[in-house]
C-alpha cells in the first residue's frame, strides 16, 4: 500500500530532480498503524516518555554510512519508553538523509540489546497499553526496515526479546563470535509484538521460526549462519581497548554494498524492498519508476561517457 503510493508519487514527478527527497518524505508515512486503527501517536508518545533512561544515538558519517547505537548499558541496553520515542525520531532523521547509503545498528558497551526495559513492562502490563506500545514499535521498526539505506545489525553480546526483534528490522545481521540472538518471549509468557515474528518468518522460514520461538533457542553465530539469520561472523576483540575494531569490520563488510553514488544505492534498496513487499505486477511497476530516477542520471551518464568495461 505504501509502496504503491510511492510509485504513484514517482510517476507524477519522474522528470523532476527532487524525486528522491519526496520519495523519502513519503516513506515516513510508511506505517502499519494510523488513526483508523485506533492508534494515537501523541497519546502513546507521552506515556512512553514517562519511562526515561538511556538514549538512541545517531552518528551520520561522510562515507554515507550512519551508526545507530542503542545506549543504556546499565540495563544491558534494554529499551526504556523514552528510547522508543528517541528511536522514532532518529528514524525520521534517517528518512530525510539524502546522502545516506548504509546503516549499522549496534548496542553500546559490548552487548546488543536485552529487549524492553522490564521496569516499564511491569508498569504498563495491561493489554491495552501493551498493544499501544506494540503499534508504536511496529510502526517505527517497519519504517527502519523500509529506509532507503542498506542496514546491518551488528550483534555483539546478547540480543534478547525485543533486541532479537530489532535485529530482524535490518536487511542483514552480522554476529560477533560469542554473541547470541534469542527470542526469549516464551519465557516471559509472551510472543514477539514488535513485528519480529512476521519478519523472522520471512528471513528463516516458518519451520525455523517455530523452532526459534517455540523453543526460545539460543542462536549462536554458527547456528545463525546455518538457518540464514546471520549473514556473516565477525571476530570479537579480546581486549576492551580494541572495542572499535568490530564496528570497523562491520563498516568494511557493508561498504561492499554501499560503494557508489547515494541515488543508485538507494534505488537498489528500493527495488529489492518493493520486490519483497509487493505483488509481482506492482513490484514491476515500482521498479520501472525507480529505474526512471537513475536512467540518464549523473552516475549513468558518467558511466556511459567512460565506456565502462566490467571485467
Ligand atoms: C518485547 C518483549 C521483551 O523484550 S521482554 C524482555 C526480554 N528481556 C529479558 O527478559 C532480559 C532479562 N535480562 C537477562 O536475562 C539478563 O539480565 C541478561 C541480559 C542475560 C544479562 O545477564 P547478566 O550479564 O548476568 O547481567 P544482569 O542480569 O546482572 O544485568 C545487568 C543489569 O541490567 C539489568 N537488565 C538486564 N536486562 C534488563 C531488561 N530487559 N530490563 C531492565 N533491566 C535489565 C539487570 O536488572 C541488571 O540491573 P541491576 O545491576 O541489577 O540494577
Short mmCIF file of C-alpha atoms and ligand atoms in Angstrom, two decimals:
data_model
loop_
_atom_site.label_atom_id
_atom_site.label_comp_id
_atom_site.label_asym_id
_atom_site.label_seq_id
_atom_site.Cartn_x
_atom_site.Cartn_y
_atom_site.Cartn_z
CA UNK A 1 0.00 0.00 0.00
CA UNK A 2 2.77 2.37 0.98
CA UNK A 3 4.99 1.45 -1.92
CA UNK A 4 2.02 1.81 -4.23
CA UNK A 5 1.70 5.36 -3.01
CA UNK A 6 5.42 5.82 -3.58
CA UNK A 7 5.06 4.51 -7.10
CA UNK A 8 2.18 6.87 -7.90
CA UNK A 9 4.19 9.66 -6.40
CA UNK A 10 7.22 8.83 -8.53
CA UNK A 11 5.05 8.69 -11.63
CA UNK A 12 3.84 12.21 -11.06
CA UNK A 13 7.35 13.51 -10.51
CA UNK A 14 9.68 11.29 -12.52
CA UNK A 15 11.09 14.12 -14.63
CA UNK A 16 11.94 16.13 -11.53
CA UNK A 17 15.35 16.06 -9.81
CA UNK A 18 13.78 16.34 -6.33
CA UNK A 19 12.07 12.99 -6.70
CA UNK A 20 14.17 11.19 -4.10
CA UNK A 21 13.57 13.83 -1.50
CA UNK A 22 9.84 13.40 -1.97
CA UNK A 23 10.19 9.62 -2.02
CA UNK A 24 11.93 9.74 1.34
CA UNK A 25 9.29 12.05 2.74
CA UNK A 26 6.57 9.74 1.53
CA UNK A 27 8.27 6.78 3.18
CA UNK A 28 7.96 8.41 6.57
CA UNK A 29 4.26 7.65 6.30
CA UNK A 30 5.19 4.00 5.78
CA UNK A 31 3.48 2.97 8.97
CA UNK A 32 1.41 -0.09 9.71
CA UNK A 33 -0.98 1.75 12.07
CA UNK A 34 -2.71 5.12 11.88
CA UNK A 35 -5.76 6.70 13.49
CA UNK A 36 -8.07 4.40 11.52
CA UNK A 37 -6.63 1.51 13.55
CA UNK A 38 -7.25 3.40 16.79
CA UNK A 39 -3.60 4.42 17.02
CA UNK A 40 -2.93 7.73 18.70
CA UNK A 41 0.74 8.61 18.30
CA UNK A 42 0.67 11.61 20.68
CA UNK A 43 -1.00 9.68 23.46
CA UNK A 44 1.42 6.75 23.44
CA UNK A 45 4.44 9.04 22.96
CA UNK A 46 3.50 10.89 26.14
CA UNK A 47 3.05 7.63 28.03
CA UNK A 48 6.37 6.22 26.85
CA UNK A 49 8.27 9.42 27.72
CA UNK A 50 7.37 8.80 31.38
CA UNK A 51 9.72 5.78 31.40
CA UNK A 52 13.03 7.55 31.00
CA UNK A 53 16.60 6.34 30.76
CA UNK A 54 19.21 5.64 28.11
CA UNK A 55 19.27 7.05 24.59
CA UNK A 56 19.43 6.15 20.92
CA UNK A 57 22.46 7.85 19.40
CA UNK A 58 22.81 8.59 15.71
CA UNK A 59 26.12 9.35 14.04
CA UNK A 60 25.95 10.15 10.31
CA UNK A 61 29.30 9.77 8.59
CA UNK A 62 30.83 11.31 5.44
CA UNK A 63 31.02 7.80 3.96
CA UNK A 64 27.21 7.71 3.76
CA UNK A 65 27.11 5.02 6.47
CA UNK A 66 25.38 6.02 9.72
CA UNK A 67 25.74 4.28 13.07
CA UNK A 68 22.72 3.97 15.35
CA UNK A 69 23.59 2.96 18.92
CA UNK A 70 21.18 1.55 21.49
CA UNK A 71 22.66 3.09 24.60
CA UNK A 72 21.51 2.00 28.05
CA UNK A 73 24.48 -0.03 29.34
CA UNK A 74 23.42 -0.23 33.00
CA UNK A 75 20.37 -2.23 31.82
CA UNK A 76 22.15 -4.22 29.10
CA UNK A 77 20.76 -1.71 26.56
CA UNK A 78 17.13 -2.50 27.38
CA UNK A 79 14.61 -0.17 25.70
CA UNK A 80 13.12 2.37 28.08
CA UNK A 81 9.98 4.22 26.91
CA UNK A 82 11.94 7.38 26.10
CA UNK A 83 14.35 5.30 23.98
CA UNK A 84 11.40 4.06 21.92
CA UNK A 85 10.44 7.68 21.26
CA UNK A 86 14.08 8.53 20.57
CA UNK A 87 14.32 5.70 18.03
CA UNK A 88 11.26 7.03 16.19
CA UNK A 89 12.90 10.47 15.97
CA UNK A 90 16.19 9.03 14.69
CA UNK A 91 14.37 7.01 12.04
CA UNK A 92 12.68 10.25 10.88
CA UNK A 93 16.11 11.89 10.59
CA UNK A 94 17.39 8.95 8.53
CA UNK A 95 14.36 9.12 6.23
CA UNK A 96 15.42 12.64 5.33
CA UNK A 97 19.15 11.88 4.88
CA UNK A 98 19.51 12.33 1.14
CA UNK A 99 23.26 11.45 1.14
CA UNK A 100 22.78 8.23 3.12
CA UNK A 101 23.57 4.79 1.77
CA UNK A 102 24.04 2.45 4.73
CA UNK A 103 23.19 1.99 8.39
CA UNK A 104 24.75 -0.05 11.18
CA UNK A 105 22.60 -0.71 14.26
CA UNK A 106 24.63 -1.67 17.32
CA UNK A 107 24.45 -1.73 21.11
CA UNK A 108 26.69 0.21 23.46
CA UNK A 109 29.40 -1.30 25.67
CA UNK A 110 29.76 -4.71 24.09
CA UNK A 111 26.21 -6.01 24.03
CA UNK A 112 23.32 -5.52 21.60
CA UNK A 113 20.01 -5.12 23.47
CA UNK A 114 18.11 -7.02 26.18
CA UNK A 115 14.65 -6.06 24.85
CA UNK A 116 12.03 -3.97 26.62
CA UNK A 117 13.01 -2.40 29.89
CA UNK A 118 11.31 -4.77 32.33
CA UNK A 119 10.57 -1.88 34.72
CA UNK A 120 8.47 -0.19 32.02
CA UNK A 121 6.91 -3.53 31.08
CA UNK A 122 5.78 -4.04 34.68
CA UNK A 123 4.30 -0.54 34.83
CA UNK A 124 2.22 -0.94 31.66
CA UNK A 125 1.34 -4.59 31.97
CA UNK A 126 -2.30 -4.19 30.91
CA UNK A 127 -3.16 -5.43 27.37
CA UNK A 128 -4.42 -2.02 26.15
CA UNK A 129 -1.18 -0.21 26.92
CA UNK A 130 0.84 -3.20 25.72
CA UNK A 131 -0.85 -3.09 22.33
CA UNK A 132 -0.34 0.67 22.02
CA UNK A 133 3.38 0.24 22.71
CA UNK A 134 3.40 -2.63 20.25
CA UNK A 135 1.79 -0.49 17.49
CA UNK A 136 4.28 2.30 18.15
CA UNK A 137 7.26 -0.06 17.87
CA UNK A 138 5.86 -1.88 14.83
CA UNK A 139 5.46 1.46 13.04
CA UNK A 140 8.98 2.54 13.92
CA UNK A 141 10.66 -0.76 13.05
CA UNK A 142 8.73 -1.03 9.79
CA UNK A 143 10.00 2.42 8.86
CA UNK A 144 13.52 1.40 9.91
CA UNK A 145 13.42 -1.62 7.60
CA UNK A 146 11.99 0.49 4.76
CA UNK A 147 14.68 3.16 4.94
CA UNK A 148 16.35 3.69 1.57
CA UNK A 149 19.60 2.55 3.21
CA UNK A 150 21.19 -0.88 3.32
CA UNK A 151 21.09 -1.76 7.01
CA UNK A 152 23.03 -4.19 9.18
CA UNK A 153 22.51 -5.20 12.80
CA UNK A 154 25.91 -5.67 14.41
CA UNK A 155 25.20 -8.21 17.15
CA UNK A 156 27.72 -8.38 19.95
CA UNK A 157 26.91 -10.00 23.31
CA UNK A 158 23.20 -10.65 23.55
CA UNK A 159 20.13 -9.71 21.52
CA UNK A 160 17.20 -10.83 23.65
CA UNK A 161 13.42 -10.44 23.30
CA UNK A 162 12.76 -7.08 21.66
CA UNK A 163 16.51 -6.91 20.97
CA UNK A 164 16.21 -10.04 18.81
CA UNK A 165 13.21 -8.42 17.10
CA UNK A 166 15.26 -5.30 16.39
CA UNK A 167 17.85 -7.37 14.50
CA UNK A 168 15.11 -8.51 12.11
CA UNK A 169 14.29 -4.88 11.23
CA UNK A 170 17.66 -4.66 9.43
CA UNK A 171 18.48 -6.01 5.98
CA UNK A 172 21.43 -8.04 7.31
CA UNK A 173 22.76 -9.39 10.62
CA UNK A 174 26.44 -9.73 11.44
CA UNK A 175 27.17 -11.74 14.58
CA UNK A 176 30.33 -11.34 16.61
CA UNK A 177 31.94 -14.51 17.93
CA UNK A 178 30.34 -15.42 21.27
CA UNK A 179 27.15 -13.48 20.54
CA UNK A 180 23.62 -14.84 20.91
CA UNK A 181 20.25 -13.91 19.39
CA UNK A 182 17.39 -15.34 21.43
CA UNK A 183 13.67 -14.81 21.19
CA UNK A 184 13.09 -15.29 24.93
CA UNK A 185 9.46 -14.13 24.73
CA UNK A 186 8.05 -17.54 25.65
CA UNK A 187 9.91 -17.44 28.94
CA UNK A 188 8.22 -14.08 29.64
CA UNK A 189 4.79 -15.53 28.82
CA UNK A 190 4.78 -13.50 25.58
CA UNK A 191 5.17 -13.69 21.84
CA UNK A 192 7.01 -11.08 19.76
CA UNK A 193 4.94 -7.91 19.33
CA UNK A 194 7.31 -5.51 17.59
CA UNK A 195 6.78 -7.28 14.24
CA UNK A 196 9.65 -9.65 14.98
CA UNK A 197 7.73 -12.87 14.28
CA UNK A 198 6.39 -11.68 10.91
CA UNK A 199 9.86 -10.56 9.83
CA UNK A 200 11.57 -13.68 11.21
CA UNK A 201 9.33 -15.95 9.11
CA UNK A 202 10.39 -14.01 6.02
CA UNK A 203 14.07 -14.38 6.93
CA UNK A 204 14.37 -18.00 8.12
CA UNK A 205 11.02 -19.56 7.08
CA UNK A 206 8.14 -20.76 9.22
CA UNK A 207 9.74 -24.09 10.31
CA UNK A 208 12.82 -22.42 11.73
CA UNK A 209 10.72 -19.62 13.24
CA UNK A 210 8.55 -22.13 15.09
CA UNK A 211 11.67 -23.73 16.50
CA UNK A 212 13.26 -20.41 17.50
CA UNK A 213 10.11 -19.06 19.16
CA UNK A 214 8.67 -22.34 20.48
CA UNK A 215 11.98 -23.45 21.96
CA UNK A 216 13.34 -19.96 22.77
CA UNK A 217 16.52 -21.37 21.16
CA UNK A 218 19.85 -19.62 21.59
CA UNK A 219 21.16 -18.72 18.13
CA UNK A 220 24.95 -18.55 18.14
CA UNK A 221 26.88 -17.42 15.02
CA UNK A 222 27.22 -20.96 13.55
CA UNK A 223 23.53 -21.75 14.01
CA UNK A 224 22.69 -18.26 12.72
CA UNK A 225 24.64 -18.89 9.51
CA UNK A 226 23.09 -22.34 9.12
CA UNK A 227 19.48 -21.07 9.19
CA UNK A 228 20.17 -17.79 7.36
CA UNK A 229 19.57 -15.49 10.32
CA UNK A 230 23.22 -14.38 10.29
CA UNK A 231 24.85 -13.06 7.11
CA UNK A 232 28.39 -13.09 8.46
CA UNK A 233 30.50 -13.71 11.54
CA UNK A 234 33.00 -11.21 12.90
CA UNK A 235 35.78 -11.91 15.36
CA UNK A 236 35.07 -10.15 18.63
CA UNK A 237 38.10 -8.35 20.10
CA UNK A 238 39.76 -10.00 23.09
CA UNK A 239 40.54 -6.75 24.90
CA UNK A 240 38.34 -3.77 25.73
CA UNK A 241 40.72 -1.28 24.09
CA UNK A 242 40.02 -2.86 20.71
CA UNK A 243 36.25 -2.43 21.00
CA UNK A 244 36.07 -0.21 17.88
CA UNK A 245 37.50 -2.97 15.69
CA UNK A 246 34.18 -4.76 15.43
CA UNK A 247 32.42 -1.65 14.15
CA UNK A 248 35.24 -1.14 11.63
CA UNK A 249 34.83 -4.73 10.43
CA UNK A 250 31.08 -4.17 10.03
CA UNK A 251 31.70 -0.96 8.06
CA UNK A 252 34.12 -2.78 5.77
CA UNK A 253 31.57 -5.54 5.22
CA UNK A 254 28.78 -3.07 4.49
CA UNK A 255 30.92 -0.86 2.22
CA UNK A 256 31.00 -3.67 -0.38
CA UNK A 257 27.32 -2.97 -0.92
CA UNK A 258 27.23 0.80 -0.42
CA UNK A 259 30.10 1.74 -2.74
CA UNK A 260 28.76 4.17 -5.37
CA UNK A 261 26.53 7.25 -5.56
CA UNK A 262 23.73 7.59 -2.98
CA UNK A 263 20.86 7.79 -5.51
CA UNK A 264 21.95 4.49 -7.08
CA UNK A 265 22.38 2.66 -3.75
CA UNK A 266 19.02 3.99 -2.55
CA UNK A 267 17.44 2.81 -5.81
CA UNK A 268 18.94 -0.66 -5.28
CA UNK A 269 17.33 -0.85 -1.82
CA UNK A 270 14.04 0.43 -3.20
CA UNK A 271 13.70 -2.16 -5.98
CA UNK A 272 14.60 -5.03 -3.63
CA UNK A 273 12.17 -3.75 -1.00
CA UNK A 274 9.32 -3.45 -3.49
CA UNK A 275 10.17 -6.93 -4.85
CA UNK A 276 9.93 -8.28 -1.31
CA UNK A 277 6.81 -6.44 -0.17
CA UNK A 278 4.59 -6.02 -3.22
CA UNK A 279 2.66 -8.33 -5.55
CA UNK A 280 4.68 -9.02 -8.70
CA UNK A 281 2.89 -6.64 -11.10
CA UNK A 282 3.08 -3.77 -8.67
CA UNK A 283 6.72 -4.51 -7.85
CA UNK A 284 7.47 -4.42 -11.58
CA UNK A 285 5.77 -1.03 -11.97
CA UNK A 286 7.65 0.33 -8.95
CA UNK A 287 10.92 -0.99 -10.39
CA UNK A 288 10.19 0.82 -13.65
CA UNK A 289 9.52 4.06 -11.78
CA UNK A 290 12.67 3.75 -9.66
CA UNK A 291 14.61 2.92 -12.84
CA UNK A 292 13.32 6.21 -14.23
CA UNK A 293 15.03 8.06 -11.40
CA UNK A 294 18.50 6.74 -12.28
CA UNK A 295 18.27 6.34 -16.07
CA UNK A 296 20.04 9.33 -17.63
CA UNK A 297 21.11 10.46 -14.17
CA UNK A 298 24.62 11.72 -13.37
CA UNK A 299 26.05 8.28 -12.47
CA UNK A 300 24.52 6.71 -15.56
CA UNK A 301 25.82 9.47 -17.90
CA UNK A 302 29.31 9.31 -16.34
CA UNK A 303 29.48 5.55 -16.82
CA UNK A 304 28.37 5.91 -20.44
CA UNK A 305 30.99 8.58 -21.10
CA UNK A 306 33.73 6.33 -19.67
CA UNK A 307 32.75 3.49 -21.98
CA UNK A 308 33.00 1.18 -18.94
CA UNK A 309 34.09 -2.46 -19.23
CA UNK A 310 33.12 -4.83 -16.42
CA UNK A 311 35.92 -7.41 -16.49
C1 LIG B 1 9.41 -7.11 23.66
C2 LIG B 1 9.45 -8.12 24.77
C3 LIG B 1 10.71 -8.08 25.58
O1 LIG B 1 11.70 -7.59 25.15
S1 LIG B 1 10.59 -8.72 27.15
C4 LIG B 1 12.22 -8.50 27.79
C5 LIG B 1 13.10 -9.64 27.39
N1 LIG B 1 14.36 -9.50 28.01
C6 LIG B 1 14.70 -10.09 29.14
O2 LIG B 1 13.91 -10.76 29.79
C7 LIG B 1 16.13 -9.88 29.61
C8 LIG B 1 16.27 -10.13 31.10
N2 LIG B 1 17.66 -9.99 31.49
C9 LIG B 1 18.53 -11.02 31.46
O3 LIG B 1 18.22 -12.13 31.10
C10 LIG B 1 19.91 -10.75 31.96
O4 LIG B 1 19.90 -9.51 32.67
C11 LIG B 1 20.96 -10.66 30.81
C12 LIG B 1 20.56 -9.67 29.73
C13 LIG B 1 21.15 -12.07 30.23
C14 LIG B 1 22.32 -10.18 31.39
O5 LIG B 1 22.68 -11.01 32.46
P1 LIG B 1 23.95 -10.62 33.37
O6 LIG B 1 25.12 -10.45 32.46
O7 LIG B 1 24.02 -11.62 34.45
O8 LIG B 1 23.64 -9.17 33.92
P2 LIG B 1 22.49 -8.75 34.95
O9 LIG B 1 21.33 -9.68 34.89
O10 LIG B 1 23.09 -8.51 36.25
O11 LIG B 1 22.04 -7.37 34.24
C15 LIG B 1 22.72 -6.16 34.47
C16 LIG B 1 21.69 -5.13 34.85
O12 LIG B 1 20.86 -4.94 33.69
C17 LIG B 1 19.50 -5.07 34.10
N3 LIG B 1 18.72 -5.57 32.96
C18 LIG B 1 19.05 -6.53 32.10
N4 LIG B 1 18.08 -6.69 31.20
C19 LIG B 1 17.12 -5.81 31.51
C20 LIG B 1 15.84 -5.50 30.97
N5 LIG B 1 15.37 -6.12 29.87
N6 LIG B 1 15.12 -4.53 31.55
C21 LIG B 1 15.59 -3.86 32.63
N7 LIG B 1 16.78 -4.12 33.20
C22 LIG B 1 17.52 -5.09 32.65
C23 LIG B 1 19.53 -6.05 35.25
O13 LIG B 1 18.37 -5.96 36.00
C24 LIG B 1 20.77 -5.59 35.98
O14 LIG B 1 20.44 -4.43 36.71
P3 LIG B 1 21.00 -4.22 38.22
O15 LIG B 1 22.50 -4.15 38.04
O16 LIG B 1 20.58 -5.44 38.98
O17 LIG B 1 20.37 -2.96 38.67
#
